[in-house]
Each structure stands twice: as structure tokens, then as C-alpha cells.
PDB file of C-alpha atoms in Angstrom:
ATOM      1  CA  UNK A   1     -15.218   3.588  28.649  1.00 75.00           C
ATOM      2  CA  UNK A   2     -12.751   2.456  25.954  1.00 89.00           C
ATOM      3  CA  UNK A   3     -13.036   2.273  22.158  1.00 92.00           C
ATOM      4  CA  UNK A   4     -13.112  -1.113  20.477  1.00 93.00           C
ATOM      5  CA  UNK A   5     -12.766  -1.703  16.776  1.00 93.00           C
ATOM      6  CA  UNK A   6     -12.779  -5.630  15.619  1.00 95.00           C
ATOM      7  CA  UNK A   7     -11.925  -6.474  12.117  1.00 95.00           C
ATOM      8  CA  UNK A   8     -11.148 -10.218  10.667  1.00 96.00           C
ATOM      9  CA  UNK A   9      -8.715 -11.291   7.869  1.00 97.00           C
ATOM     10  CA  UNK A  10      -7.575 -14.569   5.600  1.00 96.00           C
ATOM     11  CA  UNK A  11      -5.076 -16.685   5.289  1.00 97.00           C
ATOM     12  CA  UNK A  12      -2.008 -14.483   3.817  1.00 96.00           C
ATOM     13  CA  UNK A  13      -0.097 -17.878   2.791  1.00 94.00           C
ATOM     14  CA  UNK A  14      -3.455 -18.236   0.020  1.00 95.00           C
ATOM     15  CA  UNK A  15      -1.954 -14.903  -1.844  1.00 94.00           C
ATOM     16  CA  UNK A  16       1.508 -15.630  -0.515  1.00 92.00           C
ATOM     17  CA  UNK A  17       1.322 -18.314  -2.696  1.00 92.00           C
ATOM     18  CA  UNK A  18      -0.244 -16.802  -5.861  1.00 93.00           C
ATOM     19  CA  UNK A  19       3.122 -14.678  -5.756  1.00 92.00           C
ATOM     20  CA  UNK A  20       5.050 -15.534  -9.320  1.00 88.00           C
ATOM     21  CA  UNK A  21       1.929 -17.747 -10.555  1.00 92.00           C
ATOM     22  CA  UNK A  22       0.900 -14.771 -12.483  1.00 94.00           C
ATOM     23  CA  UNK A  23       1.892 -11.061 -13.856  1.00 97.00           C
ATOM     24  CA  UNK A  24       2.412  -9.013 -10.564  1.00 97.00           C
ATOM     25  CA  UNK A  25      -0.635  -6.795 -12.443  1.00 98.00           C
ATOM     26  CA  UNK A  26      -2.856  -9.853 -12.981  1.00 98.00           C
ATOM     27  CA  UNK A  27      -2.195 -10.763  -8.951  1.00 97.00           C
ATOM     28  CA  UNK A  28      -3.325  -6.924  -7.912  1.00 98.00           C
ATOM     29  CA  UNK A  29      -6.282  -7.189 -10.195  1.00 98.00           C
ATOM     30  CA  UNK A  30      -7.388 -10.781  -8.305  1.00 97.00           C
ATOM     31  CA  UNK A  31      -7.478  -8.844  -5.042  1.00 97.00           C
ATOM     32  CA  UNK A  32      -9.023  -6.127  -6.327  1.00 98.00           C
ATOM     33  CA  UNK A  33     -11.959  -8.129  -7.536  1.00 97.00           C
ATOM     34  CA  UNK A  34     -11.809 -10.474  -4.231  1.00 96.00           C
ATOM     35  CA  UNK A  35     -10.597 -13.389  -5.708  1.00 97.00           C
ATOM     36  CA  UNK A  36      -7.555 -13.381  -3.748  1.00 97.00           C
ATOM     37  CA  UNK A  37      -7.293 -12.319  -0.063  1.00 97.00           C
ATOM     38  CA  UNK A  38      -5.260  -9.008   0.257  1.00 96.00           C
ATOM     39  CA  UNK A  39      -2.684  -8.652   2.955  1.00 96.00           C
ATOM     40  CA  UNK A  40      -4.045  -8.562   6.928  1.00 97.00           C
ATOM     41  CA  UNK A  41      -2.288  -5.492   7.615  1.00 97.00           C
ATOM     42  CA  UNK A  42      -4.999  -4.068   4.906  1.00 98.00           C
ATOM     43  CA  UNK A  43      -7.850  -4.788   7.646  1.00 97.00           C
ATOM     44  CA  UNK A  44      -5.298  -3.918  10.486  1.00 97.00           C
ATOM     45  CA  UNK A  45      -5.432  -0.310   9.182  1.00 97.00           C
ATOM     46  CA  UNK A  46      -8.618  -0.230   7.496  1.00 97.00           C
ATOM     47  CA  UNK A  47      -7.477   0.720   3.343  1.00 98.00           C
ATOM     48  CA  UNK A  48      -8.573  -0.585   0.491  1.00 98.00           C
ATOM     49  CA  UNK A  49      -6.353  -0.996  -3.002  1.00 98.00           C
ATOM     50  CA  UNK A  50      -8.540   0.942  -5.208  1.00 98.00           C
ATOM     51  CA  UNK A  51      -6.452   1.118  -8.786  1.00 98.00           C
ATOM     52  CA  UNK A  52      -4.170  -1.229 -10.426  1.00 98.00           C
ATOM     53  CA  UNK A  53      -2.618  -0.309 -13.513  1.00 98.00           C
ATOM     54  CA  UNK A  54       1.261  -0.871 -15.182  1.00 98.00           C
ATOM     55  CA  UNK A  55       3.662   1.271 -13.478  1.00 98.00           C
ATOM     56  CA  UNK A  56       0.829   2.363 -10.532  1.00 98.00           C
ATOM     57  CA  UNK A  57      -1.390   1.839  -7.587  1.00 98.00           C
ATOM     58  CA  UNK A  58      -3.463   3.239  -6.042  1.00 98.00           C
ATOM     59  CA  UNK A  59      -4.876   2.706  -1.697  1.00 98.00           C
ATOM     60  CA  UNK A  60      -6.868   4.571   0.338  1.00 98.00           C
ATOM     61  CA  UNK A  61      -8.119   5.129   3.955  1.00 98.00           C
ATOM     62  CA  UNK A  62     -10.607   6.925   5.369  1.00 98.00           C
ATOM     63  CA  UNK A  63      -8.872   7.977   8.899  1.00 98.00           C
ATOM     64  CA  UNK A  64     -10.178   7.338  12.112  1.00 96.00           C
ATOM     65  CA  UNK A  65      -8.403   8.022  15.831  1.00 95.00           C
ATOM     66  CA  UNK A  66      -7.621   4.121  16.140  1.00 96.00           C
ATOM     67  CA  UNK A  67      -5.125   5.497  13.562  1.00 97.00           C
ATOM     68  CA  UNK A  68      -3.677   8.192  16.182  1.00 97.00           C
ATOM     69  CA  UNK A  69      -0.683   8.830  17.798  1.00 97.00           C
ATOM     70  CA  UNK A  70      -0.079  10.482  21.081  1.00 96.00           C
ATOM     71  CA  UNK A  71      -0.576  14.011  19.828  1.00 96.00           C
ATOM     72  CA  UNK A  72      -3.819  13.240  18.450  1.00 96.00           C
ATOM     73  CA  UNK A  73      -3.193  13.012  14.779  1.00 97.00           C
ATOM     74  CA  UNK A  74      -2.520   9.917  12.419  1.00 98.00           C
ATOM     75  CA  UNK A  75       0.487   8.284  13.347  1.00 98.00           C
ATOM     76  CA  UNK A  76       3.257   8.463  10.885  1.00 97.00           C
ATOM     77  CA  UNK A  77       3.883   4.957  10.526  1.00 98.00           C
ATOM     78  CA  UNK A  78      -0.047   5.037   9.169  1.00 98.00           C
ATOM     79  CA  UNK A  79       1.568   7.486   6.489  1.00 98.00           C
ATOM     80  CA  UNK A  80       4.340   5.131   5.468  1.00 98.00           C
ATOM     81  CA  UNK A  81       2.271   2.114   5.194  1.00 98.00           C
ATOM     82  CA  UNK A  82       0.447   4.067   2.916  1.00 98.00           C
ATOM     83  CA  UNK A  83       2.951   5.108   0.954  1.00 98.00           C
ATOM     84  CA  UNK A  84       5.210   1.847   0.681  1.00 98.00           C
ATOM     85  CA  UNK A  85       2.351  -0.151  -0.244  1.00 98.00           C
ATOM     86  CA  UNK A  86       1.408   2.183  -2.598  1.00 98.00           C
ATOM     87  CA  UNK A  87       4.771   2.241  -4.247  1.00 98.00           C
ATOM     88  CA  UNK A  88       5.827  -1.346  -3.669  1.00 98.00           C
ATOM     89  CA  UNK A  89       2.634  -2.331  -5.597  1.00 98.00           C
ATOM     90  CA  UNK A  90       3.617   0.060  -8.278  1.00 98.00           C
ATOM     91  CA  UNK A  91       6.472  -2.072  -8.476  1.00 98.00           C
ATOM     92  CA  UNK A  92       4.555  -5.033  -7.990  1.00 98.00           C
ATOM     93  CA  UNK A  93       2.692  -4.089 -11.240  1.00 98.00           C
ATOM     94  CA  UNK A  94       5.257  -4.454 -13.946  1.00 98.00           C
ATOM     95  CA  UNK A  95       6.795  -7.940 -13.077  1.00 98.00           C
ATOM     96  CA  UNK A  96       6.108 -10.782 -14.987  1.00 97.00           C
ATOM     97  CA  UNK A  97       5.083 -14.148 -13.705  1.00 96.00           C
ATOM     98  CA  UNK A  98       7.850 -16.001 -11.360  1.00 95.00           C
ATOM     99  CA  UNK A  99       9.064 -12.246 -10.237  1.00 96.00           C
ATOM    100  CA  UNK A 100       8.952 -10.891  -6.805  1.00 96.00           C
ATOM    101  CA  UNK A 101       9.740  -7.796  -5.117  1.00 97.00           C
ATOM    102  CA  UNK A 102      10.683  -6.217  -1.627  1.00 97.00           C
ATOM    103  CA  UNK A 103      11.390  -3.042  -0.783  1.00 97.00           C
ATOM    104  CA  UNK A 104      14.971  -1.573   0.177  1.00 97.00           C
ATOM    105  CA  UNK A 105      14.362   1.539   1.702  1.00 98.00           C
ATOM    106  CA  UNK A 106      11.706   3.991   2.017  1.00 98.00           C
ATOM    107  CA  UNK A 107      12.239   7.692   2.649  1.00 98.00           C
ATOM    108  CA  UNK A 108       8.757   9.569   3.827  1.00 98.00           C
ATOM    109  CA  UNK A 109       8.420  13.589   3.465  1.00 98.00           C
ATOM    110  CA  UNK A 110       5.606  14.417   6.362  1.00 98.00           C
ATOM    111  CA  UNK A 111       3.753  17.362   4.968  1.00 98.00           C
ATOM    112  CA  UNK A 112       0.462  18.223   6.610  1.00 98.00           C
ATOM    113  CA  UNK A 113      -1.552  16.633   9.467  1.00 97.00           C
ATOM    114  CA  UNK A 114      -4.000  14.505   9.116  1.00 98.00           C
ATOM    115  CA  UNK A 115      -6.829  13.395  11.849  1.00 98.00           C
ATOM    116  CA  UNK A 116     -10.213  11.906  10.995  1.00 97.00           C
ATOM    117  CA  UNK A 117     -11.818  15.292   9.922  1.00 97.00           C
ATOM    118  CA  UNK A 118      -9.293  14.740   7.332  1.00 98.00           C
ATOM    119  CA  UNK A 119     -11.387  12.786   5.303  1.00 97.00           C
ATOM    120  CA  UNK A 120     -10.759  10.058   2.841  1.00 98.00           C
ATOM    121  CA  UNK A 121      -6.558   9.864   1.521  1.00 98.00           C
ATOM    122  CA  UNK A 122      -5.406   7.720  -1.431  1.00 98.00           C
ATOM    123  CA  UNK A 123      -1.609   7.065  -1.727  1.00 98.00           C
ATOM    124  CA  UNK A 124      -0.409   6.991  -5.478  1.00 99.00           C
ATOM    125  CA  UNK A 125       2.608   5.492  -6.362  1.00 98.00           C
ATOM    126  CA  UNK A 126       4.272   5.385  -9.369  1.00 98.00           C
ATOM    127  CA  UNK A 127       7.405   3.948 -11.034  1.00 98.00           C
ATOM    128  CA  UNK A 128      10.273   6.490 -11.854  1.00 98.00           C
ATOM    129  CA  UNK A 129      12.547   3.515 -13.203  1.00 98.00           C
ATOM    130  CA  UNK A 130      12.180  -0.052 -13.016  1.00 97.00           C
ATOM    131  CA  UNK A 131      15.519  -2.366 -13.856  1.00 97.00           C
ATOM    132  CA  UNK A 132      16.311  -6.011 -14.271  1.00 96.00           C
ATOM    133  CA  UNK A 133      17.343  -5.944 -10.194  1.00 97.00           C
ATOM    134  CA  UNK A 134      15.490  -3.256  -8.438  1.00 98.00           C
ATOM    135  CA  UNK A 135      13.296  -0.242  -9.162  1.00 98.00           C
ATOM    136  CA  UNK A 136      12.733   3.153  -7.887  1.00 98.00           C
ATOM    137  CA  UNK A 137       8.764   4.359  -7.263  1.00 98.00           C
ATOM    138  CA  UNK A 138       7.319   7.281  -5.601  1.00 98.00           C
ATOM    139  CA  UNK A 139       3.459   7.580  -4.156  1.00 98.00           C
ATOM    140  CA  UNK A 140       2.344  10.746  -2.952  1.00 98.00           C
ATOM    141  CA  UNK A 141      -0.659  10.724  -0.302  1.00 98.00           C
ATOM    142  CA  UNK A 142      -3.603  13.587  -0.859  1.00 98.00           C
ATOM    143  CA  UNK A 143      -6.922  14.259   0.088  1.00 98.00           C
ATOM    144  CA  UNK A 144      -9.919  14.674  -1.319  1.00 97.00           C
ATOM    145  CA  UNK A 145      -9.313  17.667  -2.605  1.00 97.00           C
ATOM    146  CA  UNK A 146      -5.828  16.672  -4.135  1.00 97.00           C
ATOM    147  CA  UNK A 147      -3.403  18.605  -1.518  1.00 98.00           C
ATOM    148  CA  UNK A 148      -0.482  16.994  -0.695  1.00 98.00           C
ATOM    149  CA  UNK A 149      -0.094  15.445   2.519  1.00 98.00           C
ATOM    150  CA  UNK A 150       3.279  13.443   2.513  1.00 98.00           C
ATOM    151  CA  UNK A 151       5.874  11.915  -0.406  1.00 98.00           C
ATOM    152  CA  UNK A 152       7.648   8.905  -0.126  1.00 98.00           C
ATOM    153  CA  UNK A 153      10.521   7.187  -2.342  1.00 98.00           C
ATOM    154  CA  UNK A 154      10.740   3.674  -2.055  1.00 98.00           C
ATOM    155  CA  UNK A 155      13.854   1.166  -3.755  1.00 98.00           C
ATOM    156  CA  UNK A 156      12.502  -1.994  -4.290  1.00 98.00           C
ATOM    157  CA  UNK A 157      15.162  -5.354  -5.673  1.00 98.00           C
ATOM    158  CA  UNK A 158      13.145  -7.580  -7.991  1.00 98.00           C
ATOM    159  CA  UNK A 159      14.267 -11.259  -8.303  1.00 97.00           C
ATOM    160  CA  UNK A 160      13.014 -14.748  -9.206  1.00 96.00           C
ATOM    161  CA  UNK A 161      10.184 -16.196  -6.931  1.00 93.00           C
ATOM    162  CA  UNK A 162      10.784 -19.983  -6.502  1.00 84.00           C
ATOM    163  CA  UNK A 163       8.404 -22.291  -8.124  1.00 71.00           C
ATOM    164  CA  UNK A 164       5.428 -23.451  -5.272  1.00 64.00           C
ATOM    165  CA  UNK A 165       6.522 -27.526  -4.066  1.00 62.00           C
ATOM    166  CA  UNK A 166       3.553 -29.447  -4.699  1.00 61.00           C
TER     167      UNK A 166
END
């Protein structure tokens, strides 16, 4: 017998939107309290954004084997996602309204394994330096009892979000 898992999303064009309307920080904070979808690839994985503040984010996951790779662990791309949402919301959170961003790179450091007896990770990402054009963040992933499980760097360019065409 095989595994399912079903999950459902919304729209991404209704946040897509919101983009620039507001403070990158105000835009987090709607999807934190629901009032804006967050992104399908959210449900895809299963994590949640948990903390929005200037200059940070924080996700987390709680992972399962739908997560795994061949080996039997999570899968690294799992990790990354993670980690560049982590940091590219970090990002997110210190543009003003009619900014975007989008990341330029991302370099992950795998440290430990992780399966579901793992428990519960949160990815925390943080702005190092943040420019008129780009930024630099980093978000380390942990578990529950704050070891370090992977590190990621992440360059992200900023620029000017066109206004929405009514």
C-alpha cells in the first residue's frame, strides 16, 4: 500500500499582488495573521512562518518521510527551502512599500541529518547587511533543542515593484 498526503492552497496572484502595496514587514505580518494567503509551496512542504520582525524571520516544519530522499532522510532541497525562505523573508522585512526582492544565490552548509524523529526545525534568518540594491542574510536551521542542523547565505537584489494596473 502507498502513502498519500493531500493538502490544498490559494490563489498566489491574491499575495502576488499585495507585493509593494505595503512595508515588506506589514505584508509578512498579513500572512501571519491569515489575512493574506502565504505561498503554495508553504502547504507543498508543510511549514508555517512563525515570526516576523525587522531584519528576521522565522519558519518551521515538523518533518515527515513525504519530506525524504532516497537514503531515508529529509531531502536537502527541504533544507534549502527552509533556509532561503527564511532569509529571503528576512530581506523581505526591511523594504518599504513599492520594494521587492529575489534572491541571487544561496549557498547551504548541510550539517546533521534530519528524519521525522527529528522533531519540529525552525529556520532563522537574519540580515547581515541590507543596501539600496541587494542584501546579504543568513538563517540557520535547529531543532528543538537549538543544535544546528544546516547554514545558509542567501544575496538577495531589491528593486522597485511596479504599481498594480487597475
Amino acid at each position: 500500500m502507498g502513502r498519500t498526503r493531500t493538502y490544498e492552497w490559494e490563489d498566489p496572484s491574491i499575495t502576488a499582488t499585495a507585493v509593494g502595496s505595503a512595508s515588506g514587514l506589514e505584508l509578512l505580518r498579513e500572512m501571519i495573521a491569515g489575512r493574506l494567503p502565504t505561498p503554495p509551496i508553504a502547504a507543498t512542504l508543510d511549514f508555517t512562518l512563525d515570526e516576523v520582525e525587522e531584519g528576521g524571520a522565522v519558519f518551521s516544519m515538523t518533518p515527515g518521510e513525504e519530506h525524504y530522499n532516497p537514503i531515508g532522510s529529509v531531502h536537502g532541497g527541504v533544507y534549502a527551502t527552509l533556509l532561503d525562505s527564511a532569509a529571503g523573508c528576512a530581506v523581505q522585512s526591511t523594504l518599504p512599500p513599492g520594494m521587492g526582492y529575489t534572491s541571487l544565490d544561496l549557498t547551504v552548509k548541510f550539517l546533521k541529518r534530519i528524519t521525522a524523529d527529528t522533531g519540529r526545525v525552525r529556520a532563522v534568518g537574519t540580515v547581515v547587511s541590507r543596501g539600496r540594491q541587494t542584501a546579504l542574510a543568513e538563517a540557520r536551521l535547529l531543532d528543538e533543542r537549538g543544535r544546528l542542523l544546516a547554514h545558509a547565505t542567501s544575496s538577495c537584489m531589491i528593486f522597485p515593484v511596479p504599481a498594480p494596473t487597475p
